[in-house]
Coordinates of C-alpha atoms in Angstrom, one line a residue:
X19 CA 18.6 -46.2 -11.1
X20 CA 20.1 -47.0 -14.7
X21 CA 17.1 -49.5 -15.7
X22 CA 14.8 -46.9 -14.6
X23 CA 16.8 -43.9 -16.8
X24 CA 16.7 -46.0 -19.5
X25 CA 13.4 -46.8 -19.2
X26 CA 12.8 -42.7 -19.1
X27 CA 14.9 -42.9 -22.0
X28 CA 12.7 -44.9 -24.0
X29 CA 9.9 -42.6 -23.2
X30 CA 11.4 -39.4 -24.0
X31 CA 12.6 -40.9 -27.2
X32 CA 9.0 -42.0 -27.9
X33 CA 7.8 -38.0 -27.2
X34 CA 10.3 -36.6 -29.3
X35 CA 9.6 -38.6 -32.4
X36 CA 6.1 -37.9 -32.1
X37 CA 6.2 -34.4 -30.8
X38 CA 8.8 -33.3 -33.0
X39 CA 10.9 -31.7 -29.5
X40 CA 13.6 -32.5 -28.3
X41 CA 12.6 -34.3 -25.0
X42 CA 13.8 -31.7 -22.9
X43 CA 10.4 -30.3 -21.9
X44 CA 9.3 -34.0 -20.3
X45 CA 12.6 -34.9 -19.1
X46 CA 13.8 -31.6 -17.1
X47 CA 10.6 -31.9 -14.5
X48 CA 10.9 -36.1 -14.7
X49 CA 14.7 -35.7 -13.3
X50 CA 13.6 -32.6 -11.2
X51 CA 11.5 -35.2 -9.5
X52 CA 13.8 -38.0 -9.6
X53 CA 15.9 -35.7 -7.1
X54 CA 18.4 -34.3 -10.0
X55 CA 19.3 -30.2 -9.5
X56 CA 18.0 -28.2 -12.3
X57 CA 21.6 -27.1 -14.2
X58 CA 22.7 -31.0 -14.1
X59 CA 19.1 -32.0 -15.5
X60 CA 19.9 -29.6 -17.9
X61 CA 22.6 -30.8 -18.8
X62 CA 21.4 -34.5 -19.0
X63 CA 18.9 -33.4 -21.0
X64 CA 21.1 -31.7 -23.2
X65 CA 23.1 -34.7 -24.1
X66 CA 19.9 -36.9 -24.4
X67 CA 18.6 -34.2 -27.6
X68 CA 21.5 -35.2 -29.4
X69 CA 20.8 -39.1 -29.5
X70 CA 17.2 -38.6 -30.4
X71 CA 17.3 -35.4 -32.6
X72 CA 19.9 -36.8 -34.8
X73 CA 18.0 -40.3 -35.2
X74 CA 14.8 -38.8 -35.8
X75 CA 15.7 -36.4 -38.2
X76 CA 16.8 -38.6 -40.3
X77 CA 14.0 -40.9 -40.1
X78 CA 11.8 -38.1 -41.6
X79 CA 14.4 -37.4 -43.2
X80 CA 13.8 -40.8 -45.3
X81 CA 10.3 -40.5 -44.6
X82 CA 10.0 -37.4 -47.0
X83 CA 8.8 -35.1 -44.2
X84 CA 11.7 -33.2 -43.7
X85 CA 12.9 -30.7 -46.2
X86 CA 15.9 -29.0 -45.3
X87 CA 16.4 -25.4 -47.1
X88 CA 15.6 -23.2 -45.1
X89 CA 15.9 -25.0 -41.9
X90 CA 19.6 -25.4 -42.4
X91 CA 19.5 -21.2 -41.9
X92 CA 17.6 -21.5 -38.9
X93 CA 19.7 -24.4 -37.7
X94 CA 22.5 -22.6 -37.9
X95 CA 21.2 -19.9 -36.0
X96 CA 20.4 -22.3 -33.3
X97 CA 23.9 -23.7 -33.2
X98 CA 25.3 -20.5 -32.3
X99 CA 22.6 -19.5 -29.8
X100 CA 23.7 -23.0 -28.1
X101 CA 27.2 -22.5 -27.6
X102 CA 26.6 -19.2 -26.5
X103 CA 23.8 -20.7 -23.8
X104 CA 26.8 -22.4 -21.9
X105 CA 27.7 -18.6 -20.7
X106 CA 24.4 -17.8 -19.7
X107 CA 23.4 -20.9 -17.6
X108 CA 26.7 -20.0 -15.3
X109 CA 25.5 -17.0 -14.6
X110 CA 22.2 -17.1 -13.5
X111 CA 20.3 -19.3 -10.7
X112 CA 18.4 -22.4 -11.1
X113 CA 15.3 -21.1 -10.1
X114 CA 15.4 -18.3 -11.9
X115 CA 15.6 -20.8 -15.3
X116 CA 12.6 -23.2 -13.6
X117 CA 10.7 -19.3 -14.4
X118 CA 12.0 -18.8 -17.9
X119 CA 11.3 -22.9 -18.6
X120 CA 7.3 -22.5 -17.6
X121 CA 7.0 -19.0 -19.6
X122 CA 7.8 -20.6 -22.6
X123 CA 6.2 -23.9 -21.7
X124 CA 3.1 -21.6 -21.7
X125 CA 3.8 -19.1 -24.7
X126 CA 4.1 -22.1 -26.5
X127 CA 0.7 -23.8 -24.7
X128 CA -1.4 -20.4 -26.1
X129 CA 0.3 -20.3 -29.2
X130 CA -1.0 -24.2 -30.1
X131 CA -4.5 -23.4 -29.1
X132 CA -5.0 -20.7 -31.3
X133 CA -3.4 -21.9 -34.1
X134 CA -5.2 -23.0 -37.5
X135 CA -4.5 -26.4 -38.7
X136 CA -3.0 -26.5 -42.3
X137 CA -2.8 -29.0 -44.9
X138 CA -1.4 -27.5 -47.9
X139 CA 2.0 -27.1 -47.5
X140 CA 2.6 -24.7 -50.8
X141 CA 0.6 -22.4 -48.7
X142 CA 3.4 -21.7 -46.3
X143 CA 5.3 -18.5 -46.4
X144 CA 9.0 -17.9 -46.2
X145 CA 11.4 -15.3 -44.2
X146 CA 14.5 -13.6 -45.6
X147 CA 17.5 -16.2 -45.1
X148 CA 19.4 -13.2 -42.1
X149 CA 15.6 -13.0 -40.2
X150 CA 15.6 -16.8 -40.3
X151 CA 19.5 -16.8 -39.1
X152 CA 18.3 -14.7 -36.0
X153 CA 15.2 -16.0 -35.0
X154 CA 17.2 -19.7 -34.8
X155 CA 20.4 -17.8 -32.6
X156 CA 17.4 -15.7 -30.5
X157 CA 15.8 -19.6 -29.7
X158 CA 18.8 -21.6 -29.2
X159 CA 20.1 -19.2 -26.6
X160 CA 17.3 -18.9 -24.7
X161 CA 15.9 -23.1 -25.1
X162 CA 19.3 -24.3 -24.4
X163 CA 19.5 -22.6 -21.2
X164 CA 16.7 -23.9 -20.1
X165 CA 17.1 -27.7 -21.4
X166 CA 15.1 -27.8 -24.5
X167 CA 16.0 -28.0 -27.9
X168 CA 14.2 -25.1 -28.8
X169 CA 11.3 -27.2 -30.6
X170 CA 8.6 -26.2 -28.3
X171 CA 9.2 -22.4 -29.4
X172 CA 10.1 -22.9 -33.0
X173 CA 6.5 -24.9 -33.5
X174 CA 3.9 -22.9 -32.7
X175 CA 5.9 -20.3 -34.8
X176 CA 5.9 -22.5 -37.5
X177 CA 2.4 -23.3 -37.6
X178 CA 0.8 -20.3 -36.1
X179 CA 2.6 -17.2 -38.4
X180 CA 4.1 -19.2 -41.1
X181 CA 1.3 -21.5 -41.7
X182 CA 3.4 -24.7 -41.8
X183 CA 1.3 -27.9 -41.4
X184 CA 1.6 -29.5 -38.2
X185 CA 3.6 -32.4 -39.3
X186 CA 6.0 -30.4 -41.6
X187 CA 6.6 -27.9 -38.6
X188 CA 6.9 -31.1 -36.3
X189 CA 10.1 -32.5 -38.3
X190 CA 11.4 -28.9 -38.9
X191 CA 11.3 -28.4 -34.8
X192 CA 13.2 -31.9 -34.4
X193 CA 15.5 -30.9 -37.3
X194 CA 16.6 -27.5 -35.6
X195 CA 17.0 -29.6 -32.2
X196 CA 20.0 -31.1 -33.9
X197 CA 22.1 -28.0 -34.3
X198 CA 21.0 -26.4 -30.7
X199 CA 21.6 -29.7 -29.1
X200 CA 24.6 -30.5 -30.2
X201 CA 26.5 -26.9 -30.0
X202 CA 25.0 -26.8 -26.5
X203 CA 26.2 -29.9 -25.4
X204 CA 29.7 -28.7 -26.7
X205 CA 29.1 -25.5 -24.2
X206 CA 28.5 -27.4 -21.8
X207 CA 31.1 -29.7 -21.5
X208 CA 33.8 -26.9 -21.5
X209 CA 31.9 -25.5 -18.2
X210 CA 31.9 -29.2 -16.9
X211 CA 27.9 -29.1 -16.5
X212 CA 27.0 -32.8 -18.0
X213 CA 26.5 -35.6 -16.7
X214 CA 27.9 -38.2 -19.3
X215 CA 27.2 -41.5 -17.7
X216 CA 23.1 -40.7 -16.8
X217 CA 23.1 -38.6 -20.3
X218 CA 24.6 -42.1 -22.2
X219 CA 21.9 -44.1 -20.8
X220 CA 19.2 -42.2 -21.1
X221 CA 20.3 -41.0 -24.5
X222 CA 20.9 -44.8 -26.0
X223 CA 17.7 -45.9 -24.6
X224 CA 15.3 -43.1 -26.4
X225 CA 16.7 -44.3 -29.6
X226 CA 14.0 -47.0 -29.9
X227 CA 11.6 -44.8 -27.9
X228 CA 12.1 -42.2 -31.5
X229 CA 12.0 -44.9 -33.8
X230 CA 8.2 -45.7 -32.5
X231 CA 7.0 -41.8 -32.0
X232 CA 7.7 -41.0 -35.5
X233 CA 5.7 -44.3 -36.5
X234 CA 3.0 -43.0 -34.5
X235 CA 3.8 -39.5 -36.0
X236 CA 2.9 -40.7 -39.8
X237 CA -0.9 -42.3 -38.6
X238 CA -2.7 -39.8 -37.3
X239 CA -3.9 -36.7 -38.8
X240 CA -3.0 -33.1 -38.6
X241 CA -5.4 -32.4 -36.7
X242 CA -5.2 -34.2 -33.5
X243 CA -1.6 -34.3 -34.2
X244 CA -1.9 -30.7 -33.1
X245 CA -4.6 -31.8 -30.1
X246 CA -2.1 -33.5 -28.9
X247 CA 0.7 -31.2 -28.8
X248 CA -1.4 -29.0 -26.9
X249 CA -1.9 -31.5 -24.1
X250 CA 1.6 -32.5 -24.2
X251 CA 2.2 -28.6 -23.4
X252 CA -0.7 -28.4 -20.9
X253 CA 0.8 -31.6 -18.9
X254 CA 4.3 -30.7 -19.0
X255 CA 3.1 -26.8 -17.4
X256 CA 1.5 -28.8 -14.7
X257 CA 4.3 -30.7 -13.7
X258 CA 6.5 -27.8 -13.4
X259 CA 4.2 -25.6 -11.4
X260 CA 3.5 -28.2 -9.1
X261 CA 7.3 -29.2 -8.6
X262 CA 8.3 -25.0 -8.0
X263 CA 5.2 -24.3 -6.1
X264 CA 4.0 -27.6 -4.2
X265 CA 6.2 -30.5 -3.9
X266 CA 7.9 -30.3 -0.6

């Protein structure tokens, strides 16, 4: 079982250097279907964020496709809507998050596919620094409770109504993943929902996994950067709807 969560591990890492997520929106159905219950995949998931949000960060950090300004506001935002996450998860059902989880999965999914592909980054526009504060609190709450970082909403926003190149959006979704991950992890561990062994593993072995998807990230265009994304969604909405609806 460990060589095999590492090995998941490894993957994840790989999706969330390239994808610019966190790696919960893979890794919640993969340990659904590896028999885990949905609040302790959430919680494994949770801790795994932190190890690959952190490292990738600030490998496009070094990269030069990270600029913070403005993400520190809605970072911090999304640290306080992922303490505050810990609350929510014990109050409502597992199956009732498996709902919120493929709602999103498919806001986000629509979101991508109509979105226009930019290039020019000094066409991007700007919120006030309060609007940015609440939009990052209003994401963390709601991503964390579901076991994502919050990257899979804050993406499509990013490129879709702020006009952010897919790339730049990409490191600014991975970027915010750090703040919600780690102030949800912190929520979680006072409620005793992680699972710190399975969450070491898999979290030490998608180190290398993000090292690789941001390599990836930097050779291919905007463009079917975003083509991907969009299957990445598509596959990911599968996987839930057959593991709620299907899978005996």
């Amino acid at each position: 079982m460990e060589i095999l969560l590492a090995m998941v591990g490894v993957g994840i890492g790989a999706l969330s250097g390239f994808f610019g997520i966190g790696g919960g929106t893979v890794l919640v159905p993969v340990l659904l279907l590896m028999g885990f219950g949905m609040k302790t995949a959430v919680g494994i998931s949770v801790m795994q964020m932190v190890f690959s949000s952190l490292y990738g960060s600030f490998l496009n950090w070094r990269r030069g496709t990270l600029v913070l300004g403005e993400g520190l506001f809605v970072g911090f935002g999304g640290f306080a809507g992922g303490y505050l996450s810990g609350y929510l998860t014990s109050l409502v059902s597992g199956r009732f998050l498996q709902f919120v989880f493929i709602g999103f999965v498919l806001f986000a999914l629509v979101r991508m596919m109509t979105a226009t592909v930019h290039e020019d980054a000094s066409k991007s526009k700007t919120l006030p620094k309060w609007l940015l504060f609440l939009i990052g609190m209003g994401i963390g709450v709601i991503a964390i409770s579901i076991g994502v970082g919050g990257a899979i909403i804050l993406i499509p926003l990013l490129s879709g109504l702020l006009h952010y190149p897919v790339k730049k959006a990409v490191s600014a979704g991975l970027f915010f993943v750090v703040f919600s991950s780690v102030a949800g992890m912190l929520g979680r561990l006072v409620h005793g929902e992680i699972d710190l062994l399975h969450g070491t593993i898999i979290g030490v072995g998608s180190l290398l996994g993000v090292y690789l998807g941001v390599w990836l990230k930097e050779h291919v265009s905007n463009k079917s950067h975003k083509n991907f994304i969009v299957g990445m969604y598509a596959f990911i909405l599968a996987i839930m709807v057959y593991k709620m609806f299907f899978a005996q």
